Short mmCIF file of C-alpha atoms in Angstrom, two decimals:
data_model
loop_
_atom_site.label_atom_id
_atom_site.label_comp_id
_atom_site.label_asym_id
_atom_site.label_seq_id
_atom_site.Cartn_x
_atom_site.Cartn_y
_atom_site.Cartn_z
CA UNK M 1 0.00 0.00 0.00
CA UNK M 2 0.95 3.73 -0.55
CA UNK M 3 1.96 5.34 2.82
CA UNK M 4 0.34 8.22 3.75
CA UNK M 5 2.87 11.17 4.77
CA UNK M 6 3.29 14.54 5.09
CA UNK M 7 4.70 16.96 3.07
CA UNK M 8 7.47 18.91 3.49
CA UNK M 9 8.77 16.23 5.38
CA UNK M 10 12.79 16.35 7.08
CA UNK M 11 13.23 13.70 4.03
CA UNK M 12 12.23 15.93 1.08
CA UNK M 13 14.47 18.72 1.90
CA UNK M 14 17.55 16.62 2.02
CA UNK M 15 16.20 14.54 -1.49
CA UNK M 16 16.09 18.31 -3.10
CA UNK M 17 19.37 18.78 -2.43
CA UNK M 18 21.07 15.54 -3.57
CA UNK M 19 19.48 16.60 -7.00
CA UNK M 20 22.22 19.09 -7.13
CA UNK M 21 25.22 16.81 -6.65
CA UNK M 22 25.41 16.02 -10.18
CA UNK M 23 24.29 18.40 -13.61
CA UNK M 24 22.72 14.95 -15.22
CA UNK M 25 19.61 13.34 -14.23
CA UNK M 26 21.40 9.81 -15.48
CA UNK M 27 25.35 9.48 -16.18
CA UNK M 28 25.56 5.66 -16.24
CA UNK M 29 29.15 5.06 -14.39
CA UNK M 30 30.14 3.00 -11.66
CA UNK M 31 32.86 4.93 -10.27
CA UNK M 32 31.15 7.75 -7.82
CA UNK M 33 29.17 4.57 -6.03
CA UNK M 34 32.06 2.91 -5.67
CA UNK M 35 34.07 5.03 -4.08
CA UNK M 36 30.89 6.48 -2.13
CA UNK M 37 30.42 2.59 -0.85
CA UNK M 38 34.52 2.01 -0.10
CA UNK M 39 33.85 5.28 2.16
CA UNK M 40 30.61 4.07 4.07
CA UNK M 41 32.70 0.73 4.42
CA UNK M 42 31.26 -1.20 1.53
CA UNK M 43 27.65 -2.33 3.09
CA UNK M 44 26.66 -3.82 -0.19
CA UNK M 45 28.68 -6.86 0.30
CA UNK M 46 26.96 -7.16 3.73
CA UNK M 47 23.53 -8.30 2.19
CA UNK M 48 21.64 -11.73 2.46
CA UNK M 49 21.10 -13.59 -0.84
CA UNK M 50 19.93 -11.48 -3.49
CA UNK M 51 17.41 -11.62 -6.58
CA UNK M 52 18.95 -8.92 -8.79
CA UNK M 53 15.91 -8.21 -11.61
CA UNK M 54 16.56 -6.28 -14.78
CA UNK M 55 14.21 -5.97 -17.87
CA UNK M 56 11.79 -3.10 -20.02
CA UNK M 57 8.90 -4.30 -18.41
CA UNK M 58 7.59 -6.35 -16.03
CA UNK M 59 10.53 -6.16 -13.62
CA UNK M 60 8.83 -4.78 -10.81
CA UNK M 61 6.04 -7.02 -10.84
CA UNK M 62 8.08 -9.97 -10.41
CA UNK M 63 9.88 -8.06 -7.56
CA UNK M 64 6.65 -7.64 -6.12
CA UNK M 65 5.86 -11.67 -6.77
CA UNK M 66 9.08 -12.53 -5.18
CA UNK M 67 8.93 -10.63 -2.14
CA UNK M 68 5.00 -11.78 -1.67
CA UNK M 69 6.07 -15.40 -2.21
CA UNK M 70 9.02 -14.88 0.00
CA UNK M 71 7.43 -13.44 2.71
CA UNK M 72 4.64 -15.98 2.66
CA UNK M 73 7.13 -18.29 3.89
CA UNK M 74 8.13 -16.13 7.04
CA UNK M 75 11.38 -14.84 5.43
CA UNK M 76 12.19 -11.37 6.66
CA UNK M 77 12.89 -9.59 2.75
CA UNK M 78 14.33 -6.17 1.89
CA UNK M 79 13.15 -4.71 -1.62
CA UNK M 80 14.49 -1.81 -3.73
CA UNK M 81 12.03 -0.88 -6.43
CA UNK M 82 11.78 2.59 -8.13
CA UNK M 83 10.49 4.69 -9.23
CA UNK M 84 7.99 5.40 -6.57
CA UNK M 85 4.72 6.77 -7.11
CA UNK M 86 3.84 9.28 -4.24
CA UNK M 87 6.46 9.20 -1.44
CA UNK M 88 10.75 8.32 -1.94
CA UNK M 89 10.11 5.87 1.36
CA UNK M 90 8.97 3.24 -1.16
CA UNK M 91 11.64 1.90 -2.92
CA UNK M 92 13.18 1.14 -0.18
CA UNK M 93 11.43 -1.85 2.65
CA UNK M 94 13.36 -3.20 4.69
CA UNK M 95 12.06 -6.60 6.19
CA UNK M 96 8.91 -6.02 5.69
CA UNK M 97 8.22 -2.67 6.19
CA UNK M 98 8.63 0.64 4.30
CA UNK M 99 11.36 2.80 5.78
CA UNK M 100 10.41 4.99 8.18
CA UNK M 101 10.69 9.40 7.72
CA UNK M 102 13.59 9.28 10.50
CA UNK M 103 15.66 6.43 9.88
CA UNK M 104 15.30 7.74 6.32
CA UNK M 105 16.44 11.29 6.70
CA UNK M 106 19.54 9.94 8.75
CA UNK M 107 20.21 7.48 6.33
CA UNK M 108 20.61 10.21 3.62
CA UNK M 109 21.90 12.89 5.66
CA UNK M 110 25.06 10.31 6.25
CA UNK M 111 25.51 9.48 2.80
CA UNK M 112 25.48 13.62 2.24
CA UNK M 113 27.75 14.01 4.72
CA UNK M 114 30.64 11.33 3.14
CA UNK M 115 29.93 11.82 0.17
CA UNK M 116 30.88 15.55 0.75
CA UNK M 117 29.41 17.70 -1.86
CA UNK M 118 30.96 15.12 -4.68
CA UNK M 119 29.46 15.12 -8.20
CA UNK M 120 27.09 12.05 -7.82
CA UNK M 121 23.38 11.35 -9.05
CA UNK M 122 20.82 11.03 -7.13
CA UNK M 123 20.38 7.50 -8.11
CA UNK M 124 23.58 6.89 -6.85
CA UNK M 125 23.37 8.36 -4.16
CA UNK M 126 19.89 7.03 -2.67
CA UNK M 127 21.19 3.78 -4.06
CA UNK M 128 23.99 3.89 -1.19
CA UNK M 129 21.55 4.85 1.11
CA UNK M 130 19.28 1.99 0.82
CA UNK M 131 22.64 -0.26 0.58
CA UNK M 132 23.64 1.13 3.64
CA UNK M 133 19.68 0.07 5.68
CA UNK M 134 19.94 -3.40 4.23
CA UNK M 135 23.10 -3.86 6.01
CA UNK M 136 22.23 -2.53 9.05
CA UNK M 137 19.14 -4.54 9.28
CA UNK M 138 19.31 -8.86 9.11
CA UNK M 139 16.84 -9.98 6.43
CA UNK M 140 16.45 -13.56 4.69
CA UNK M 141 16.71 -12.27 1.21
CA UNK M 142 17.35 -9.12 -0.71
CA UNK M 143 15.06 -8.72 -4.10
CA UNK M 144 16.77 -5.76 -5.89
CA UNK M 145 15.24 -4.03 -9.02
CA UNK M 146 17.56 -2.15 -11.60
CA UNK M 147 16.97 1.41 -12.38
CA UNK M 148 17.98 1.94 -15.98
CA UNK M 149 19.41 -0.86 -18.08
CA UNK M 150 22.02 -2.91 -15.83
CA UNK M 151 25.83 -3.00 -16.66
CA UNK M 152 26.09 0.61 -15.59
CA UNK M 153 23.22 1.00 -13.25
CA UNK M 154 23.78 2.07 -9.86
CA UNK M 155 22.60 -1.30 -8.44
CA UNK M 156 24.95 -3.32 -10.30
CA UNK M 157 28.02 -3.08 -8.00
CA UNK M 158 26.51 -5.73 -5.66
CA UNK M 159 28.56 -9.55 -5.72
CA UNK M 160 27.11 -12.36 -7.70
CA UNK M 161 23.51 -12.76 -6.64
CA UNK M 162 21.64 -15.68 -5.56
CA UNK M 163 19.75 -15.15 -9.40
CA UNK M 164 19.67 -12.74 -11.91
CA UNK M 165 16.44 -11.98 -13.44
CA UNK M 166 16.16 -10.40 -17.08
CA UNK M 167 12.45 -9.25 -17.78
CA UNK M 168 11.07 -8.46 -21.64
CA UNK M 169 13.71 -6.15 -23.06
CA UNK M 170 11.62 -3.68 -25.41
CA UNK M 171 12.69 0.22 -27.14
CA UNK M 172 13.20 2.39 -23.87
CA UNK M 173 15.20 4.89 -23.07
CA UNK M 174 17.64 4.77 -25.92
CA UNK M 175 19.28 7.84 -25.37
CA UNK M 176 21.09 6.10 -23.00
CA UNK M 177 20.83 2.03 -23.37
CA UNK M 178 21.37 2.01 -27.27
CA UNK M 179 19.11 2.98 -30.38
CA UNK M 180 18.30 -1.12 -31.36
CA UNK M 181 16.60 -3.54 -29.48
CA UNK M 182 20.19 -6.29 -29.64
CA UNK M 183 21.88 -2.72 -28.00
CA UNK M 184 19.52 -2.67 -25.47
CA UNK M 185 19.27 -6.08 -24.17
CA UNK M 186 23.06 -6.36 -23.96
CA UNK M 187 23.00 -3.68 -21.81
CA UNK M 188 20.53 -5.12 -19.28
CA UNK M 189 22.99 -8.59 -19.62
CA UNK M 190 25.30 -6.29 -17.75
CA UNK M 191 23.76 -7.86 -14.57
CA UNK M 192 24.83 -11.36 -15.31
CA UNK M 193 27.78 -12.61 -13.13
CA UNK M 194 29.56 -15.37 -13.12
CA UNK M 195 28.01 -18.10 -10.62
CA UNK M 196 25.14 -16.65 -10.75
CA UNK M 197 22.09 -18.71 -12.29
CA UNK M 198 19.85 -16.60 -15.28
CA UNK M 199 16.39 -16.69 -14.79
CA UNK M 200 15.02 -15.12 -18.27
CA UNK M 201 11.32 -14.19 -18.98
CA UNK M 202 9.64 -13.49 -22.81
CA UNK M 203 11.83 -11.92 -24.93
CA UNK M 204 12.20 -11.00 -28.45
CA UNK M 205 13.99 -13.24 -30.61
CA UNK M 206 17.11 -10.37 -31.28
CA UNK M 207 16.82 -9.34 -27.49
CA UNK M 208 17.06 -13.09 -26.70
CA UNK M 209 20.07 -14.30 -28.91
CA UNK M 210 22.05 -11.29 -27.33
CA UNK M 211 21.21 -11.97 -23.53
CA UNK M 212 21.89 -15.83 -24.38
CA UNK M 213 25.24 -14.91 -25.78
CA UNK M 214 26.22 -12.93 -22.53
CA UNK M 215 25.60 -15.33 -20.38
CA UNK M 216 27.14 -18.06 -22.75
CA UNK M 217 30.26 -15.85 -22.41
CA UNK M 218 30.17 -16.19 -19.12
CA UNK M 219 29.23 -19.54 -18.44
CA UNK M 220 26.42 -19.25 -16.51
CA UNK M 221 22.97 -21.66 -15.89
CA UNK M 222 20.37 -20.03 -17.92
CA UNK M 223 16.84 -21.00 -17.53
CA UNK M 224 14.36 -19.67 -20.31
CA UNK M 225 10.62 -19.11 -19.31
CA UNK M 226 9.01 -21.04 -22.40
CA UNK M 227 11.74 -23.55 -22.88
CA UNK M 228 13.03 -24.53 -18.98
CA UNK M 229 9.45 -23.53 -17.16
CA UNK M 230 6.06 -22.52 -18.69
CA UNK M 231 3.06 -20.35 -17.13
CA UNK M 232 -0.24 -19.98 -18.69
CA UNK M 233 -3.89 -19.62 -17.57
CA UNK M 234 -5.87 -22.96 -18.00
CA UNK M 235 -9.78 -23.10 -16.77
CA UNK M 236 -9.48 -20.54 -14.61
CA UNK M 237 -6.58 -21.16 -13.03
CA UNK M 238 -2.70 -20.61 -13.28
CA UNK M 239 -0.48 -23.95 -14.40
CA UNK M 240 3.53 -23.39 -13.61
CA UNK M 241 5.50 -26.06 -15.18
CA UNK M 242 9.13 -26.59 -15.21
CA UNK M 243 11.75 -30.17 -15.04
CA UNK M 244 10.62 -30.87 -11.64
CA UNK M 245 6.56 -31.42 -12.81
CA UNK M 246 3.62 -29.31 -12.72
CA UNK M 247 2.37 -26.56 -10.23
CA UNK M 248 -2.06 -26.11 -10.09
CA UNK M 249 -2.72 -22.51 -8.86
CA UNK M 250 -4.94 -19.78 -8.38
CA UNK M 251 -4.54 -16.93 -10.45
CA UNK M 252 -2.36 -14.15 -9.89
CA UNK M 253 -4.12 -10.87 -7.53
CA UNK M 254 -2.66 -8.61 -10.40
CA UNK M 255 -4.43 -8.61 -13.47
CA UNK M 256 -4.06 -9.92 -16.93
CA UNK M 257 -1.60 -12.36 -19.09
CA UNK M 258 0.99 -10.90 -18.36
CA UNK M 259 1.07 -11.17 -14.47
CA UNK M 260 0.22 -14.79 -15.06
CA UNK M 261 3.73 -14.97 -16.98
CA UNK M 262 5.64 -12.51 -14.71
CA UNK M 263 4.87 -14.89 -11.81
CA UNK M 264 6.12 -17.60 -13.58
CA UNK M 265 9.17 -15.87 -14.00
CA UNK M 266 9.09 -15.44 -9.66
CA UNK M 267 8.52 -19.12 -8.93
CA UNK M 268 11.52 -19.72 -11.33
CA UNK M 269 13.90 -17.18 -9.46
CA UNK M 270 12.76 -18.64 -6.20
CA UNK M 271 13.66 -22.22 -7.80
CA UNK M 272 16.61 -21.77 -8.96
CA UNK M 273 18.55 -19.49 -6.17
CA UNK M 274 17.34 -22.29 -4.10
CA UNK M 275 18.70 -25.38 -6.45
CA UNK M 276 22.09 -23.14 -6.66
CA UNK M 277 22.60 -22.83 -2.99
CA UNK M 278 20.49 -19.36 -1.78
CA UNK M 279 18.30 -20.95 0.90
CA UNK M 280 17.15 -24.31 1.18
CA UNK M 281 13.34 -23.43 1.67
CA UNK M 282 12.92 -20.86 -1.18
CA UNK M 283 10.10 -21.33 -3.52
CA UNK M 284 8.27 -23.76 -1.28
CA UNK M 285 4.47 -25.00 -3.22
CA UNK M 286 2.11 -24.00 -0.47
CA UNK M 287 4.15 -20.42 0.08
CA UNK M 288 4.24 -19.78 -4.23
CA UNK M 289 0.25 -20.06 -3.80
CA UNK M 290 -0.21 -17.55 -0.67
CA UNK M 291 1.94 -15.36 -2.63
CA UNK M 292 0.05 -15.48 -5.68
CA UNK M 293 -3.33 -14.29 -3.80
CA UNK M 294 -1.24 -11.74 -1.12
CA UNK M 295 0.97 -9.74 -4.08
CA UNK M 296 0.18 -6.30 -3.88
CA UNK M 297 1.85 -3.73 -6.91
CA UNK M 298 0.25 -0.33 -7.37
CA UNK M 299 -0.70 0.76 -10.71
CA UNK M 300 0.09 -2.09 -12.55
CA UNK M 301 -3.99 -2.10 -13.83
CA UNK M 302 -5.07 -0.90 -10.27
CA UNK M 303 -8.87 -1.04 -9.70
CA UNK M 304 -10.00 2.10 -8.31
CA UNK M 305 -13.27 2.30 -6.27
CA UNK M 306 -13.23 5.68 -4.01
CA UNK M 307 -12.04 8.84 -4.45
CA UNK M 308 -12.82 12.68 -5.97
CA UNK M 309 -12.14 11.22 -9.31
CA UNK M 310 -14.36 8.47 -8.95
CA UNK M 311 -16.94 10.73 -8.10
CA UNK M 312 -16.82 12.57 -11.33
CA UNK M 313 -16.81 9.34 -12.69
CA UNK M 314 -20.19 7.90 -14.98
CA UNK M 315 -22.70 5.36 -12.26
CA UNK M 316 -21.53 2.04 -12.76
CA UNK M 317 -17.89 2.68 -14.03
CA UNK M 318 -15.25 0.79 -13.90
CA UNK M 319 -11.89 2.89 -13.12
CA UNK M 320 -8.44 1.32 -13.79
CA UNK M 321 -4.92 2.86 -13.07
CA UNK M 322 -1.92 1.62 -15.09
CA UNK M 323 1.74 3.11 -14.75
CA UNK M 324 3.06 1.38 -18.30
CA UNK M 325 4.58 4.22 -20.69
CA UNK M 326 6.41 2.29 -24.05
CA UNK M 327 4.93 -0.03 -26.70
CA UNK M 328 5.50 -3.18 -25.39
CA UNK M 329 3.74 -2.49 -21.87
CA UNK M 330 0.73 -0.68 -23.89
CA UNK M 331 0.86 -4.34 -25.86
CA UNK M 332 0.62 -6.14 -22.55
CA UNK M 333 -2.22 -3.86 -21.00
CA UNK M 334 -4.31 -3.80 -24.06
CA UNK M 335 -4.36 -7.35 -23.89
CA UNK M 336 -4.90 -7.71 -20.67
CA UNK M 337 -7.68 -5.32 -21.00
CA UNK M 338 -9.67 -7.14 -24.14
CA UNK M 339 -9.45 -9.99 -21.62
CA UNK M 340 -11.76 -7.78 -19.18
CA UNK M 341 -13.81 -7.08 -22.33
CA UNK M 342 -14.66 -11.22 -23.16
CA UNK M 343 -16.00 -10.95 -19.63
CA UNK M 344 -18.00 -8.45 -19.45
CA UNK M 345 -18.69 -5.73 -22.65
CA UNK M 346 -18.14 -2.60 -21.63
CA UNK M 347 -17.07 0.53 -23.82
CA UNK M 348 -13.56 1.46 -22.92
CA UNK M 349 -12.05 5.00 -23.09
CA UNK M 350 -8.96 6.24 -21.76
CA UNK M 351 -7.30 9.47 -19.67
CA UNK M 352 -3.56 9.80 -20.95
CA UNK M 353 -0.75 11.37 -20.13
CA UNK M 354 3.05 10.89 -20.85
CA UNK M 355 6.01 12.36 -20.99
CA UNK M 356 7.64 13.86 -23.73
CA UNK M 357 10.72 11.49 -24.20
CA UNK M 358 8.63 8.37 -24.44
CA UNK M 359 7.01 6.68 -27.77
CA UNK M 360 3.60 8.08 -27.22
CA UNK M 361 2.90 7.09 -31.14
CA UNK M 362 3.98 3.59 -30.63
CA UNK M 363 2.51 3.23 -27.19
CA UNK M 364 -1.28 5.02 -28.56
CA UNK M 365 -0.91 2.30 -31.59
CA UNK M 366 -1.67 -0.21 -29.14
CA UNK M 367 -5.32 0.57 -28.42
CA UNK M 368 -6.53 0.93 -32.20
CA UNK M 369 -9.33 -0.74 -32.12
CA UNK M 370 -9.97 -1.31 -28.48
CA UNK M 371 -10.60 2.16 -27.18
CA UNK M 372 -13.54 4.69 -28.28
CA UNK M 373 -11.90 7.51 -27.50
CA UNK M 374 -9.20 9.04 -25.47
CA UNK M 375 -8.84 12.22 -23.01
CA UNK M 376 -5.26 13.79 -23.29
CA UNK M 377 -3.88 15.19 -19.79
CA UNK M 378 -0.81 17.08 -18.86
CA UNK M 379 0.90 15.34 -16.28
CA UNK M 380 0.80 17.72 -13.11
CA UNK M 381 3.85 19.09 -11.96
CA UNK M 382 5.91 17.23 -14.44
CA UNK M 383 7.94 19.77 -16.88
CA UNK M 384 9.37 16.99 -19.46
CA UNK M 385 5.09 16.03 -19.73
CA UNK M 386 3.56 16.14 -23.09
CA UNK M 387 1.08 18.82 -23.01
CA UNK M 388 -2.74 18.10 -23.78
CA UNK M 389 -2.77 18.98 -26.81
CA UNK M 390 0.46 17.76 -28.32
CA UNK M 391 -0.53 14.37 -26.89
CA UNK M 392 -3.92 14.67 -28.75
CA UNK M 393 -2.43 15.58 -32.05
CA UNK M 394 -0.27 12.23 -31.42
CA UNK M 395 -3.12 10.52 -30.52
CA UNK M 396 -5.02 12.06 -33.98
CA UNK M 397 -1.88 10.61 -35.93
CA UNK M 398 -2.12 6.91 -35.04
CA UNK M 399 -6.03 7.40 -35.87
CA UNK M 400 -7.52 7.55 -32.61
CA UNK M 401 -10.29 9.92 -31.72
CA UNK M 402 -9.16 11.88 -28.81
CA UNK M 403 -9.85 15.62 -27.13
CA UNK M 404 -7.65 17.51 -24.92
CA UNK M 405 -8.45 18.32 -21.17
CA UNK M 406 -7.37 20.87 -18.70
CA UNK M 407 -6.96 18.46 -15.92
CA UNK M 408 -7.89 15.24 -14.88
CA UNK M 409 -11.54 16.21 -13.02
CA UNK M 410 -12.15 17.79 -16.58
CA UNK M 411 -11.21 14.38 -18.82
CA UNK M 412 -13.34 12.33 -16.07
CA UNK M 413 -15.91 14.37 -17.17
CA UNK M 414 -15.54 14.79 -20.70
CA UNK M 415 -15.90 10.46 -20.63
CA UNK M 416 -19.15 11.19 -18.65
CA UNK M 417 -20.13 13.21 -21.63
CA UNK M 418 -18.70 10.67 -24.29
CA UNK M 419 -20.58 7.88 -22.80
CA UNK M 420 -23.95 9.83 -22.85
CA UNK M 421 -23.20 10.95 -26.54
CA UNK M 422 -23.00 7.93 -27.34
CA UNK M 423 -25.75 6.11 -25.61
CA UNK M 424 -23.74 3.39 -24.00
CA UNK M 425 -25.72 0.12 -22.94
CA UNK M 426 -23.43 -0.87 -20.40
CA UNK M 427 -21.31 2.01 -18.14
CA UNK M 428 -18.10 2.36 -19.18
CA UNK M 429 -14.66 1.04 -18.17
CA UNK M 430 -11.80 3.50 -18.11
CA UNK M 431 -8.33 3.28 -17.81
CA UNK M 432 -5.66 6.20 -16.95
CA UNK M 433 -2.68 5.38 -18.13
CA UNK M 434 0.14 6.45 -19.58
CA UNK M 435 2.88 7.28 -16.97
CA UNK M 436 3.73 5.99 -13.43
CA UNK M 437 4.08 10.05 -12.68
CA UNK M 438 0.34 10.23 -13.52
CA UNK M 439 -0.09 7.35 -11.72
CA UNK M 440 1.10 8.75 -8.73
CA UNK M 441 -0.46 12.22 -9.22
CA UNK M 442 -3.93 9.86 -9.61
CA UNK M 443 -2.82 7.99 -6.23
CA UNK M 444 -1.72 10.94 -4.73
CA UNK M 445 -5.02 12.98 -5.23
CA UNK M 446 -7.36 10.01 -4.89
CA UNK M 447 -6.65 9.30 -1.36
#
């Protein structure tokens, strides 16, 4: 769950100034952690077993699946996930609990204070902070998500893990990670060590071959979801199977194909650290299935029920919240959302609102044909967001019918007005989407 804290909090004051430590947002380079960790006496090689998970999409859900599955068991399990959607305290929970504002603001106000007024981002900088809790603190098992890409991401200075985990590698952030897809993926092979067993989920043919030939290099284990395990949906129900025979469970808490597949990918980390020497009891049956129904993941399609917006919202509609912002997570969403439809028919139109350096064309390409008509927002406070209108005129492009709105009470109510236009038999079923930074205004506000 979100936490629910204060602003202007001792925390937020010390975050605004480690943005100034460093003129780039991102400058992928392992140097400044290092030499930040060597000073705080290198806590990152004071950590339990970790699950290190890298990938486009679909990382973070299987970090979620992990710890849930983990934690069914009893295990005590620190998690780094980011970005976070309202407040910095979660990426960072430390056996089973988000960090609290005070241990927090010490935390960062000691890595300030070594670090010394050093050029570092603030990536790197948090990163050594939340390196620094999960030493101080025992735990069972560390599950630790990547930032951006993996052989130069800040997280990547940790020992061989317990498993690596490489997610779908799509087109994201190429300004940094490589303009082609093979570019891309090899980055994000950056995490794979050497005695370290590779868990790998769907990928791409070209995305695949270049992973494959990392860890080949290597010499590592390497176990492929649809060639060593397989997850699907069957009557109802979720069917793992991998070499050791066949798992019968419920379905995943989160919603669509996709979660069904990224939890296959979980049960396989949890396998495998375990067969390679992790823990003994990792991945037990009866703990996979309690994690499966316990898993909890904001805005990954988030049912919303309360709230202003869900006031201004038509009788009868269904609201869903989804943090996805590139092609291949729009593919994933839309899918997971004609699923919904086979269900139940309902019309479906959309709120949007992205930033500026993503795909919006590819990512608006996904819902031809799906969606009657989509709201364009500007993302609130966000200066790199697409404004309304240049997000319709994208949305226009790929063919969609779409109409700017001031704000997100005003698109709520310009669906209202869509779905009385157009005499809808059943109420409608709306998704915001577009960014996890309107996803966390939405959360934020919603309250």
């Amino acid at each position: 769950m979100i936490p629910k804290l204060a602003s202007g909090q001792r925390s937020d004051a010390i975050l605004g100034r480690l943005l100034t430590l460093h003129p780039k947002k991102i400058d992928l380079r392992l140097d400044r952690i290092l030499r930040l960790l060597a000073d705080l006496g290198d806590p990152h090689r004071r950590l339990p077993p970790v699950i290190h998970v890298a990938g486009t999409n679909g990382k973070g859900s299987v970090c979620a699946f992990a710890r849930a599955m983990l934690e069914a068991q009893g295990l005590k399990v620190h998690v780094h996930t980011s970005p976070h959607l309202v407040h910095f305290h979660e990426r960072i929970r430390i056996a089973g609990r988000l960090i609290g504002e005070e241990e927090l603001a010490e935390l960062l106000e000691e890595v300030e204070r070594v670090n010394d007024g050093r050029p570092i981002t603030f990536f790197e900088i948090t990163g050594a902070a939340m390196f620094l809790a999960f030493s101080r603190h025992p735990a069972d098992a560390v599950v630790l998500e990547v930032g951006l890409g993996g052989r130069y991401d800040a997280t990547n200075v940790i020992p061989p893990p317990a498993v690596a985990v490489i997610q779908p590698v799509g087109l994201d952030h190429q300004e940094f990670l490589g303009s082609n897809l093979a570019a891309i993926a090899a980055e994000k092979a950056g995490i794979i060590k050497p005695g370290a067993p590779l868990v790998v989920g769907p990928q791409a043919d070209v995305a695949r071959d270049a992973i494959l030939s990392r860890a080949d290099q290597i010499g590592v284990p390497v176990f492929e979801f649809g060639q060593d395990f397989f997850a699907r949906q069957e009557h109802g129900r979720m069917v793992y199977e991998d070499e050791s025979g066949l798992l019968d469970l419920p379905l995943p808490r989160l919603i669509g194909r996709h979660q069904i597949e990224n939890a296959g990918v979980a049960i396989a980390a949890l396998r495998h650290a375990r067969r390679h020497g992790a823990s003994p009891v990792w991945g037990s049956d009866a703990a996979v299935e309690r994690g499966l129904q316990t898993v909890e993941w904001p805005a990954r399609l988030q049912r919303l029920t309360q709230g202003p917006l869900i006031d201004c919202a038509p009788d009868g509609a269904e609201v869903w919240l989804d943090g996805g912002h590139n092609p291949h997570g729009a593919l994933a969403v839309a899918r997971a959302i004609a699923d919904l439809e086979e269900r139940g028919e309902r019309p479906l139109y959309m709120i949007c609102g992205m930033l500026a350096n993503k795909d919006a064309g590819g990512y608006l390409s996904a819902w031809r044909g799906l969606v009657r008509r989509i709201a364009t927002v500007e993302i609130p406070g966000e200066a790199n967001s697409f404004g309304a209108g240049a997000l319709y005129d994208v949305a226009r492009a790929v063919g969609l019918e779409a109409a700017p709105a001031e704000d997100l009470e005003d698109a709520m109510l310009q669906v209202s007005a869509w779905s009385r236009l157009d005499g809808d038999a059943a109420p409608p079923r709306i998704l915001i989407c577009g960014s996890l930074y309107l996803a966390g205004h939405v959360l934020a506000e919603n309250s």
